[in-house]
PDB file of C-alpha atoms in Angstrom:
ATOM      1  CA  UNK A   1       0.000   0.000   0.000  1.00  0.00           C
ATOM      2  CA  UNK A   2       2.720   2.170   0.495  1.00  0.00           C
ATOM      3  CA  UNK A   3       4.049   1.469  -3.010  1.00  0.00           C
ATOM      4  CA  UNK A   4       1.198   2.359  -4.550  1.00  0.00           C
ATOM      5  CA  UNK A   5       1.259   5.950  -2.166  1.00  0.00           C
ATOM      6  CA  UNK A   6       4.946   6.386  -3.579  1.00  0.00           C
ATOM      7  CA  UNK A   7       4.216   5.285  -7.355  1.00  0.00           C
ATOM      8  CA  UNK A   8       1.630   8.032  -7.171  1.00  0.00           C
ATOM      9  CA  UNK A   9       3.591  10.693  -5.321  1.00  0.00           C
ATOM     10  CA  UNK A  10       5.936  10.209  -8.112  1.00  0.00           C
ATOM     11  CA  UNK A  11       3.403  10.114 -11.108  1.00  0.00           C
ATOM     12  CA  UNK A  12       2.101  13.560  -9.696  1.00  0.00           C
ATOM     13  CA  UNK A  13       5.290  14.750  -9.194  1.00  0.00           C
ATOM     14  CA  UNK A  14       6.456  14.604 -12.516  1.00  0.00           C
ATOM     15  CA  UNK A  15       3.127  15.655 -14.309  1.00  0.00           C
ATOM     16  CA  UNK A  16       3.689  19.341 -12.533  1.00  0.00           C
ATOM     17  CA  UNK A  17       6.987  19.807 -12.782  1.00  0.00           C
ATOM     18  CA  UNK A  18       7.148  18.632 -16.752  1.00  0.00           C
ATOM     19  CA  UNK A  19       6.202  20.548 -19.811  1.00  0.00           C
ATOM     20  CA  UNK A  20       6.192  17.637 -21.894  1.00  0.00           C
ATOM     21  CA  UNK A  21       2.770  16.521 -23.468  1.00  0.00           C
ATOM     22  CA  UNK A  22       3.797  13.124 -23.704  1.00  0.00           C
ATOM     23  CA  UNK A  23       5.574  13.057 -20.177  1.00  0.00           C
ATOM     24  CA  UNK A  24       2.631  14.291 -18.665  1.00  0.00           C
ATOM     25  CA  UNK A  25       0.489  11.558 -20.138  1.00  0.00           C
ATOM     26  CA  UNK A  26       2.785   9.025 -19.085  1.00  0.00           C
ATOM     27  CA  UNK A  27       2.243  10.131 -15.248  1.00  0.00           C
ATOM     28  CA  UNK A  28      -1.467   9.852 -15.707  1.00  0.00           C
ATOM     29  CA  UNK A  29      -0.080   6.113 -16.686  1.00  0.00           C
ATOM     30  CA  UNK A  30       2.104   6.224 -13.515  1.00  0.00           C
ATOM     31  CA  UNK A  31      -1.034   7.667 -11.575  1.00  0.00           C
ATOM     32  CA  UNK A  32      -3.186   5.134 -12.857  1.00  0.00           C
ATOM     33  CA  UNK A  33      -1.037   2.548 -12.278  1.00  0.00           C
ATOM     34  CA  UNK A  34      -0.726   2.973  -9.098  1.00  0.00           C
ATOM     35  CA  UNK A  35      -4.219   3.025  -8.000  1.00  0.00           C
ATOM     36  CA  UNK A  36      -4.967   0.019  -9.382  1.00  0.00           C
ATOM     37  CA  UNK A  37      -1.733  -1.882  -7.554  1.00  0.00           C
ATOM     38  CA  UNK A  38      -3.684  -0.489  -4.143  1.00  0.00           C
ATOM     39  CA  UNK A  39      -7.310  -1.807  -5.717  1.00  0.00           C
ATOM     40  CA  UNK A  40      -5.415  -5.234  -6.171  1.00  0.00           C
ATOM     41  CA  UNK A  41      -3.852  -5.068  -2.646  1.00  0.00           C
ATOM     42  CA  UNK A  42      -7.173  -3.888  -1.027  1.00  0.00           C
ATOM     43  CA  UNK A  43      -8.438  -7.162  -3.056  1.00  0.00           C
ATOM     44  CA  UNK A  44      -6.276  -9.439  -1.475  1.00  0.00           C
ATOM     45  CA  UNK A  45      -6.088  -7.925   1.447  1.00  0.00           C
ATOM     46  CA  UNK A  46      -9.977  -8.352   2.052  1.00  0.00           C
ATOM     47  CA  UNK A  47     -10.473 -11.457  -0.081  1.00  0.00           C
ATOM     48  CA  UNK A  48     -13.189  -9.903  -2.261  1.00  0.00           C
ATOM     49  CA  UNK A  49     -12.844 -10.260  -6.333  1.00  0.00           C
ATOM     50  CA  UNK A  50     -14.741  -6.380  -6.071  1.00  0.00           C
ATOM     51  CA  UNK A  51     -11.025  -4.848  -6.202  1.00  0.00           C
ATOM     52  CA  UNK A  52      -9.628  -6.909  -9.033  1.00  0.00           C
ATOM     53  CA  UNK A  53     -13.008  -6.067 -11.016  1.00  0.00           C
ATOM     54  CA  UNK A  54     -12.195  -2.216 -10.528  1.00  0.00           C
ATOM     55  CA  UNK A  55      -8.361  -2.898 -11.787  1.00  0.00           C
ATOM     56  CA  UNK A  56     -10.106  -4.594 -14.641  1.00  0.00           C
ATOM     57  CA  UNK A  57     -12.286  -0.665 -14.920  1.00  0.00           C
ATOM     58  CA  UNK A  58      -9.379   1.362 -14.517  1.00  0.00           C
ATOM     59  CA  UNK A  59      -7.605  -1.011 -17.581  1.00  0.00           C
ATOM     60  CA  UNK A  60     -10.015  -0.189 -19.765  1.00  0.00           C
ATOM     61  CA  UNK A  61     -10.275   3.464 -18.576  1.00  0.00           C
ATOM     62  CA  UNK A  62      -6.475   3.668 -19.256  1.00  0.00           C
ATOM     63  CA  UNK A  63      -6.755   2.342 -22.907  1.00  0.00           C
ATOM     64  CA  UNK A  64      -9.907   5.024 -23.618  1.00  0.00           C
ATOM     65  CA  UNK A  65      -7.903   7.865 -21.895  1.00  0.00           C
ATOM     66  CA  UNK A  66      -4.296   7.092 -23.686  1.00  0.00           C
ATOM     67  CA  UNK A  67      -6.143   7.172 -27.005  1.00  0.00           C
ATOM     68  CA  UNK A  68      -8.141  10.002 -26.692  1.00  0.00           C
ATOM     69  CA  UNK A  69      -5.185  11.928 -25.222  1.00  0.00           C
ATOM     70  CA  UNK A  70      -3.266  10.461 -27.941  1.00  0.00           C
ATOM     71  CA  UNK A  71      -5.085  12.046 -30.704  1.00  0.00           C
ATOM     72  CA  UNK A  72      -5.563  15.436 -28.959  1.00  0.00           C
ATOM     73  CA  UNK A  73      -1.683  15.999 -28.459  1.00  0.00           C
ATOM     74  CA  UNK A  74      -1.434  15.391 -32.270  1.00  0.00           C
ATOM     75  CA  UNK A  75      -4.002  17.964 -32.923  1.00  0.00           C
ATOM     76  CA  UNK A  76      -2.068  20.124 -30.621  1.00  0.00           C
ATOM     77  CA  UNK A  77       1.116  19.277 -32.351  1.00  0.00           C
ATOM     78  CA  UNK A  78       0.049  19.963 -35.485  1.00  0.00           C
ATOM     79  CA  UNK A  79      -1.497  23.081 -34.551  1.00  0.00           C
ATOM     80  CA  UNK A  80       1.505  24.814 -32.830  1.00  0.00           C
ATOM     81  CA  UNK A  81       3.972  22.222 -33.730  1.00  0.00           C
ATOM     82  CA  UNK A  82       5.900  21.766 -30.815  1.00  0.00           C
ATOM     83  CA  UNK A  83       4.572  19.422 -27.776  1.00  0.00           C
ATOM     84  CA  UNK A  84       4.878  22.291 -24.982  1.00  0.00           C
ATOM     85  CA  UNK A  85       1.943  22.234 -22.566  1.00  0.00           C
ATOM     86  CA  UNK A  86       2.452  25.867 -22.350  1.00  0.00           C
ATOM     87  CA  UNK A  87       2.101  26.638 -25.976  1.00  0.00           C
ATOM     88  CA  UNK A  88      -1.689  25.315 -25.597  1.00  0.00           C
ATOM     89  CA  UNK A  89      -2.444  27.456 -22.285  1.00  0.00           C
ATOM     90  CA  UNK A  90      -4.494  30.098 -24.354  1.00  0.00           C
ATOM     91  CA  UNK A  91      -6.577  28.319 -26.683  1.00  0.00           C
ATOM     92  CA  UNK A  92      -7.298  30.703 -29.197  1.00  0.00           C
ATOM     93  CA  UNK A  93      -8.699  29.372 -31.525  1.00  0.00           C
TER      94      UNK A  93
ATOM     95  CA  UNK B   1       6.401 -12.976   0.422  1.00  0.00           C
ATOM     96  CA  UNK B   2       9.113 -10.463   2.018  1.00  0.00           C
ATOM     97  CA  UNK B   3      12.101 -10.314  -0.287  1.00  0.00           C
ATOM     98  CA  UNK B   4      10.562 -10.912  -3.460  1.00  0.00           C
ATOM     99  CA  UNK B   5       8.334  -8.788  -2.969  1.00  0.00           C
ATOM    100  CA  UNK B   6      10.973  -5.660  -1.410  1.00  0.00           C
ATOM    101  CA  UNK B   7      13.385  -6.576  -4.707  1.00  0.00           C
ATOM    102  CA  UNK B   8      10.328  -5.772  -7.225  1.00  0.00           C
ATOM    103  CA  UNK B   9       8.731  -2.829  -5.241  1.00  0.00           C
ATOM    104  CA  UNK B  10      12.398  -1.594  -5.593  1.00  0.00           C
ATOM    105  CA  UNK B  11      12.585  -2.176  -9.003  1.00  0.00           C
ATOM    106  CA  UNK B  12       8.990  -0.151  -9.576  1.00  0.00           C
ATOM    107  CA  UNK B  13      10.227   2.653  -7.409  1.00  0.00           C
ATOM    108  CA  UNK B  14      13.640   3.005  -9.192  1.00  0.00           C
ATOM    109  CA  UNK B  15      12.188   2.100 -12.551  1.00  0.00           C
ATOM    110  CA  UNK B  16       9.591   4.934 -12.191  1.00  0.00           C
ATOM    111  CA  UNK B  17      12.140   7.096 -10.923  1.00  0.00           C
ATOM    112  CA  UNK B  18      14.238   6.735 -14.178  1.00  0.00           C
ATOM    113  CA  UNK B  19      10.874   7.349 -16.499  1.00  0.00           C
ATOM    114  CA  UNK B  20       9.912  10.462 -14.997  1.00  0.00           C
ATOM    115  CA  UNK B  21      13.872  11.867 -15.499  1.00  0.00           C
ATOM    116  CA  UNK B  22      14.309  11.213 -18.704  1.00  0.00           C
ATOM    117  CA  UNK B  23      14.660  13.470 -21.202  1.00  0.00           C
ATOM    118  CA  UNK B  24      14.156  11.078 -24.525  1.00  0.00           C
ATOM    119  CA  UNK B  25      10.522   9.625 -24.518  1.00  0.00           C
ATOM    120  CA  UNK B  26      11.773   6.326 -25.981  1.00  0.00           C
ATOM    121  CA  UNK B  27      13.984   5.489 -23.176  1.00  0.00           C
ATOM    122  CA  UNK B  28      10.997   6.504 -20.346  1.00  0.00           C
ATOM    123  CA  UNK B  29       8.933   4.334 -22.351  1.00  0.00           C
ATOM    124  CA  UNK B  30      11.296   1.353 -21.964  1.00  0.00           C
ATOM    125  CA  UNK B  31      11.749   2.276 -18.326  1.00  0.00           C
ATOM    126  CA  UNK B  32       8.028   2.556 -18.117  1.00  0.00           C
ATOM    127  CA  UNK B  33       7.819  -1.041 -19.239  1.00  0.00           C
ATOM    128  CA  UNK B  34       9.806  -2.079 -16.351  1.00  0.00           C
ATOM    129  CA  UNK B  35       8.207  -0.738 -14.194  1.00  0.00           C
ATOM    130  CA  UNK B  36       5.036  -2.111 -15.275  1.00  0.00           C
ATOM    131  CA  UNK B  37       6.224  -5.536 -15.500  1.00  0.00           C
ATOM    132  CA  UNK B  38       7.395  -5.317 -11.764  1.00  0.00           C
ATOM    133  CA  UNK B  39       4.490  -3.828 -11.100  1.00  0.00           C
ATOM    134  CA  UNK B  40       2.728  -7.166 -12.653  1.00  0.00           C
ATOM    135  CA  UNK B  41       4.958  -9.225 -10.199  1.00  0.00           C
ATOM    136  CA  UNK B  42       3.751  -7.896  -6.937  1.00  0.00           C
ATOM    137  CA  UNK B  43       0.194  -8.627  -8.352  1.00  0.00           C
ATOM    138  CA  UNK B  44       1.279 -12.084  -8.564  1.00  0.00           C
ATOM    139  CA  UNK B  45       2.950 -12.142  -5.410  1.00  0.00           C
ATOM    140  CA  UNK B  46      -0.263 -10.431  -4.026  1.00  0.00           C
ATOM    141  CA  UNK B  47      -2.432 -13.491  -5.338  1.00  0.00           C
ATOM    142  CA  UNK B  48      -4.087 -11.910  -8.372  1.00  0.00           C
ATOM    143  CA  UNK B  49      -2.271 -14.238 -11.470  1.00  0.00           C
ATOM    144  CA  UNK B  50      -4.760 -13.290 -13.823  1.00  0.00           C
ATOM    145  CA  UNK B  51      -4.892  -9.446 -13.397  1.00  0.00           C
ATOM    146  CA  UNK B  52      -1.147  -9.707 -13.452  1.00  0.00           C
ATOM    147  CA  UNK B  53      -1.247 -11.021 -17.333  1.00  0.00           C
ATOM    148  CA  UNK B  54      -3.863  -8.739 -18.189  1.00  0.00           C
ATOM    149  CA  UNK B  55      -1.173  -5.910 -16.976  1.00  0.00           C
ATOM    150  CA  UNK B  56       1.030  -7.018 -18.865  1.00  0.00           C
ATOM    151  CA  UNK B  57      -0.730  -7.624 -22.365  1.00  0.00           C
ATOM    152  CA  UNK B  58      -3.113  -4.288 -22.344  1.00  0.00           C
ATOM    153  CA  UNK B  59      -0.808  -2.022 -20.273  1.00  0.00           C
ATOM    154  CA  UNK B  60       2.986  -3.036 -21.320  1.00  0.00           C
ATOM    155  CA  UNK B  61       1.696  -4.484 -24.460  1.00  0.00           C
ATOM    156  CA  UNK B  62      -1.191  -2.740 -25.885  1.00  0.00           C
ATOM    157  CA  UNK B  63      -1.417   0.796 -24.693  1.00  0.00           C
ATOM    158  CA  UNK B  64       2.754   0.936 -24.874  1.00  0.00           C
ATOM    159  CA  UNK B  65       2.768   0.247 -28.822  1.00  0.00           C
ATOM    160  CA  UNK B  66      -0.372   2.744 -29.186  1.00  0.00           C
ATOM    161  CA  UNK B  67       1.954   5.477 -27.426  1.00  0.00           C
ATOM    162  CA  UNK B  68       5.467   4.526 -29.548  1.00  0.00           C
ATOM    163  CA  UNK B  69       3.189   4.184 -32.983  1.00  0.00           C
ATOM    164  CA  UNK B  70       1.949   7.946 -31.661  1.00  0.00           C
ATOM    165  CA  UNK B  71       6.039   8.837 -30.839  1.00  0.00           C
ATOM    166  CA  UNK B  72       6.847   7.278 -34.399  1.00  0.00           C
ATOM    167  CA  UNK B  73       3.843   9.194 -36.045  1.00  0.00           C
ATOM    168  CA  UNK B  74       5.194  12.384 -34.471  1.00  0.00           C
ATOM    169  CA  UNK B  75       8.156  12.031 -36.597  1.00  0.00           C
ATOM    170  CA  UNK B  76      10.388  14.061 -34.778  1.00  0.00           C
ATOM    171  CA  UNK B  77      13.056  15.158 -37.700  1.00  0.00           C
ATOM    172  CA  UNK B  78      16.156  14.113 -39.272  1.00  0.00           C
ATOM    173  CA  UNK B  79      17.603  14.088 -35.540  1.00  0.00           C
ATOM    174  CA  UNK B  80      16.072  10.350 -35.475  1.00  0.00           C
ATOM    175  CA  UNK B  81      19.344   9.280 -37.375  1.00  0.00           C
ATOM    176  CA  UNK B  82      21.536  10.073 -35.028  1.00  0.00           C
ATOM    177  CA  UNK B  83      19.361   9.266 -32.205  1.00  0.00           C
ATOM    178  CA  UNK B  84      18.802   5.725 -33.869  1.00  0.00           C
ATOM    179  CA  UNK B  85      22.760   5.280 -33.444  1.00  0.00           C
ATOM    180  CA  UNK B  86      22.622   7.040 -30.001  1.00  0.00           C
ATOM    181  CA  UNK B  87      19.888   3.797 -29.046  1.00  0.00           C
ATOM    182  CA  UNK B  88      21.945   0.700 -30.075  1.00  0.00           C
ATOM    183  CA  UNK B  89      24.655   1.885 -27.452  1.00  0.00           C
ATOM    184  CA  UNK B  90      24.578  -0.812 -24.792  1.00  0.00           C
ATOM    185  CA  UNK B  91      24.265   1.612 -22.047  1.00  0.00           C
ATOM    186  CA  UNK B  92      21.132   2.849 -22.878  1.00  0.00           C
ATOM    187  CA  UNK B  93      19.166  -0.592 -22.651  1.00  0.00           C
ATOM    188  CA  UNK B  94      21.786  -2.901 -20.005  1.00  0.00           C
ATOM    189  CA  UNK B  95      19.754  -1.296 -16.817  1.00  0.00           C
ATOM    190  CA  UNK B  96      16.154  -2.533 -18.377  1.00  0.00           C
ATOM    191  CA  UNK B  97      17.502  -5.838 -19.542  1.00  0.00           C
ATOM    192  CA  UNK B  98      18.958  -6.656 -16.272  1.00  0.00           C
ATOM    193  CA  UNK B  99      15.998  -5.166 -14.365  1.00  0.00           C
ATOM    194  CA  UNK B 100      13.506  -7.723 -16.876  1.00  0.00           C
ATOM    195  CA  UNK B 101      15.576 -10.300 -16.223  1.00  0.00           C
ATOM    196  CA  UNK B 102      15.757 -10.341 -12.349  1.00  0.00           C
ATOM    197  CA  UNK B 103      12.045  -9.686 -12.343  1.00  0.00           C
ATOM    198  CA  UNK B 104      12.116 -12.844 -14.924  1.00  0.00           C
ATOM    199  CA  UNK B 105      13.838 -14.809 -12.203  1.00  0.00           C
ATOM    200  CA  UNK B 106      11.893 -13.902  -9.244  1.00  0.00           C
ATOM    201  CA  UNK B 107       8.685 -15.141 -11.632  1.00  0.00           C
ATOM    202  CA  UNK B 108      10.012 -18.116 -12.387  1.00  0.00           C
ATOM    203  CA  UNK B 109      11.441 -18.680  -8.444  1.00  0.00           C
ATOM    204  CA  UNK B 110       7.740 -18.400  -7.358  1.00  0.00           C
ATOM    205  CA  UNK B 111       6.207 -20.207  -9.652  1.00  0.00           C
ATOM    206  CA  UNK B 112       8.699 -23.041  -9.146  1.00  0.00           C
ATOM    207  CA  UNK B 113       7.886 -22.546  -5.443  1.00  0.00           C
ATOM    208  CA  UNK B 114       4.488 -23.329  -6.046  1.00  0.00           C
ATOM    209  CA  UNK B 115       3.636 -22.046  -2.071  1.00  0.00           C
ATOM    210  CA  UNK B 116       1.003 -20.410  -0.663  1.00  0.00           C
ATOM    211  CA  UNK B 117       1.218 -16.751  -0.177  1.00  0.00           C
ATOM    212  CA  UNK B 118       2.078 -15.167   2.812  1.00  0.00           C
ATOM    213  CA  UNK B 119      -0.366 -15.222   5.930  1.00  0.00           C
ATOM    214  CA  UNK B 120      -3.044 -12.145   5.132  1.00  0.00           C
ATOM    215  CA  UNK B 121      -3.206 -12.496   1.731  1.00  0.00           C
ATOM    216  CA  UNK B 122      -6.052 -14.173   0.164  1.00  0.00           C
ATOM    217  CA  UNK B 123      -5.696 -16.046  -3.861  1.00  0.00           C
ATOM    218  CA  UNK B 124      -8.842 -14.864  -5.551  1.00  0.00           C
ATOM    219  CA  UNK B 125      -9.306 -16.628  -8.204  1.00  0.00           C
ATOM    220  CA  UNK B 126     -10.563 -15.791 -12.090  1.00  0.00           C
ATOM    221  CA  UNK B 127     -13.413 -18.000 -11.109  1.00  0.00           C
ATOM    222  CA  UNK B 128     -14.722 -15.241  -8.618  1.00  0.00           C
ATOM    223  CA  UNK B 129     -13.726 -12.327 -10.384  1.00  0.00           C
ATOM    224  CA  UNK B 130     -15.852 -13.183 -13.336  1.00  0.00           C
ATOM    225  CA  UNK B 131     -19.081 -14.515 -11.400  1.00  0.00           C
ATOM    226  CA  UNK B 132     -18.928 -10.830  -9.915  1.00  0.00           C
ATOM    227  CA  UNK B 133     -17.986  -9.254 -12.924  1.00  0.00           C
ATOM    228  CA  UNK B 134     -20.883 -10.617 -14.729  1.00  0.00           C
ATOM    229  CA  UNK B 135     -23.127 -10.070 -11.517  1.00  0.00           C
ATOM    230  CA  UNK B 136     -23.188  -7.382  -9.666  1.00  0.00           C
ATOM    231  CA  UNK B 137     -21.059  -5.024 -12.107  1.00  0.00           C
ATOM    232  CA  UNK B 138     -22.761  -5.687 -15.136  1.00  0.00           C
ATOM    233  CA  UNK B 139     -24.081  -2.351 -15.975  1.00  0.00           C
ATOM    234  CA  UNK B 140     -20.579  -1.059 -15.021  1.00  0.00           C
ATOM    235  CA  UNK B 141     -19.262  -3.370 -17.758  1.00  0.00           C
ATOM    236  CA  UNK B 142     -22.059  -1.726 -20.455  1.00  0.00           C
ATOM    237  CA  UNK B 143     -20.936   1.462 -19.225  1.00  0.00           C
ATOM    238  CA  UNK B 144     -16.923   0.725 -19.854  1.00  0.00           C
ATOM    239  CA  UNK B 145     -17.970  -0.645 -23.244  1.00  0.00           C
ATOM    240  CA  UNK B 146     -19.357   2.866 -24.055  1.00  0.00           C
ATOM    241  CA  UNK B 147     -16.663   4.472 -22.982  1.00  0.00           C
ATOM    242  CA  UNK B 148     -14.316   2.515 -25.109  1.00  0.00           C
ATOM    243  CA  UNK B 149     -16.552   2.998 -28.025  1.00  0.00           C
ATOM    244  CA  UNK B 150     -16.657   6.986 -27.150  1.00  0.00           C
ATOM    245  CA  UNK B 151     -12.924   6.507 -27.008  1.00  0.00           C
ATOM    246  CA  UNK B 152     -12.837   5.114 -30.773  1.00  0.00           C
ATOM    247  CA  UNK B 153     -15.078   7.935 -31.867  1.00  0.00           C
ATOM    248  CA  UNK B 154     -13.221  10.301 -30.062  1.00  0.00           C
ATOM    249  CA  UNK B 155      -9.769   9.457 -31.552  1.00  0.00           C
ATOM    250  CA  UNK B 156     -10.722   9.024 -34.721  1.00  0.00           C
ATOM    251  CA  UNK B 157     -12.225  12.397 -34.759  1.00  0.00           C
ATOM    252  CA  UNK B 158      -9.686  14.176 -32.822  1.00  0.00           C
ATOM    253  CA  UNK B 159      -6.898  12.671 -34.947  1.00  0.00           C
ATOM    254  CA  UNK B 160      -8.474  13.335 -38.428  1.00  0.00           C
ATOM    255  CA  UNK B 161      -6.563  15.724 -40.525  1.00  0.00           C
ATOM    256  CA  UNK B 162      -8.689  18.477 -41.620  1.00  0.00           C
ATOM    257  CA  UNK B 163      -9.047  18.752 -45.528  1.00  0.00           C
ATOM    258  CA  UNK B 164      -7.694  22.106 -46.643  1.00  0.00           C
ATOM    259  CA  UNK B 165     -10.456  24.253 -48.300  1.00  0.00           C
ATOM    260  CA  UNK B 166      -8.579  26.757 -48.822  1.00  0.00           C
ATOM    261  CA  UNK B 167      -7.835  28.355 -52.027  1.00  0.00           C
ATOM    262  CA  UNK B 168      -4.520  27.831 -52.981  1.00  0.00           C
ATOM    263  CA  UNK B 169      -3.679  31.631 -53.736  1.00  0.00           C
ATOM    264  CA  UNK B 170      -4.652  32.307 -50.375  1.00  0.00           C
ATOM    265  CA  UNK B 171      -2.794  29.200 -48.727  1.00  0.00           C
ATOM    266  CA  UNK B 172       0.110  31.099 -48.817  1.00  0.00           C
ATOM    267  CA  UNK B 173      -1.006  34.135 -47.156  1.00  0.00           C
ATOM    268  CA  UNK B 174      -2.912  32.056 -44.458  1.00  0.00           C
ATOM    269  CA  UNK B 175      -0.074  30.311 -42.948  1.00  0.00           C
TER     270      UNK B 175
END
């Protein structure tokens, strides 16, 4: 359980202190990732299946985000052409 | 239960560690592997087999080769070259290798083992996580089946390239 508190820390961590679209999608992973290692631990901890069924959620969750993300950072990137999460703060149009 | 389990949590931490320093988003993607394959051993160790495969084929196997299709797509510039020569160097990928392989070992150490987890941990089986998947959580699996098809839809919206309409006299003044 305290893994899972550290994985996160670190996931957060890293998607405020980098500019990187990409980076910052892969601590969302990180984030993600770590939530469902403390739904699989609560699982076992408890003996209930309801924990593993929520990793199984936050799976396909994962998949839906990272594509969706996916597709907006190449919008982005073809907009402004460069993958700096600053670049996008304005959103004009 | 105890060392096997400190040696891989280790692993995830340092792993981690490395993907969220990089600067090349190849190399935190092959860290990021590790550490979701160690990740995938403590769900072994913590008596959940099957969501420990499942890690590994959607999360290091799927959604991984949707993100380094995405980096390829990107196309980053003639800079690849030299990067590609930059990637063969064995320094680059010796730390993952070794990392997969001792996570490899400790795998094949427990299944060899063949024991019975550690006091306070209880095996739930496939069995049970699919009697309740398909019981109690059903509408929650029709709702994650709309949201992956709402993902489709979404990316293949998002990621369409817009057809220029332009005139071309006035392409050049537009850009």
């Amino acid at each position: 359980m305290t893994l899972a508190g550290i994985l996160f820390t670190l996931g957060l961590v890293s998607m405020l202190i980098r500019r990187n679209m990409i980076f910052m999608l892969l601590s969302v992973e990180v984030m993600l990732n770590a939530a469902g290692l403390a739904f699989i631990v609560a699982s076992s901890h408890w003996g209930q299946p309801d924990g593993q069924v929520m990793f199984m959620f936050i799976l396909a969750m994962a998949a839906a985000e990272v594509s969706v993300g996916l597709a907006l950072i190449l919008q982005l990137y073809h907009q402004l052409k460069t993958l700096d999460s600053d670049a996008a703060s304005r959103m004009t149009g | 239960m105890g060392v096997t389990f400190y040696i891989a949590a280790a692993i995830a931490v340092l792993s981690t560690i490395m993907v969220l320093t990089r600067f090349n988003i190849m190399h935190a993607l092959l860290w990021l592997v590790v550490s979701l394959l160690s990740v995938a051993v403590i769900f072994y160790l913590y008596g959940a087999p099957f969501m420990a495969s499942l890690e590994i084929i959607v999360y290091a196997g799927a959604i991984m080769v949707l993100i380094i299709f995405f980096v390829m797509m990107l196309n980053l510039g003639p800079e690849m070259y030299r990067q590609e020569k930059q990637w063969l160097k064995p320094s680059l990928w010796l730390f993952p290798a070794v990392f997969c392989v001792i996570l490899l070992g400790e795998l094949v150490y427990l299944i060899a083992q063949n024991r019975t987890p550690a006091t306070g941990i209880k095996v739930v089986e496939a069995k049970a996580v699919g009697l309740s998947l398909y019981g109690p959580y059903l509408l929650a699996v029709e709702l994650s089946a709309m949201l992956l098809m709402a993902g489709i839809v979404g990316a293949y919206h998002l990621g369409r390239q817009k057809k220029k309409t332009v005139h071309r006299f006035l392409e050049s003044n537009v850009s």
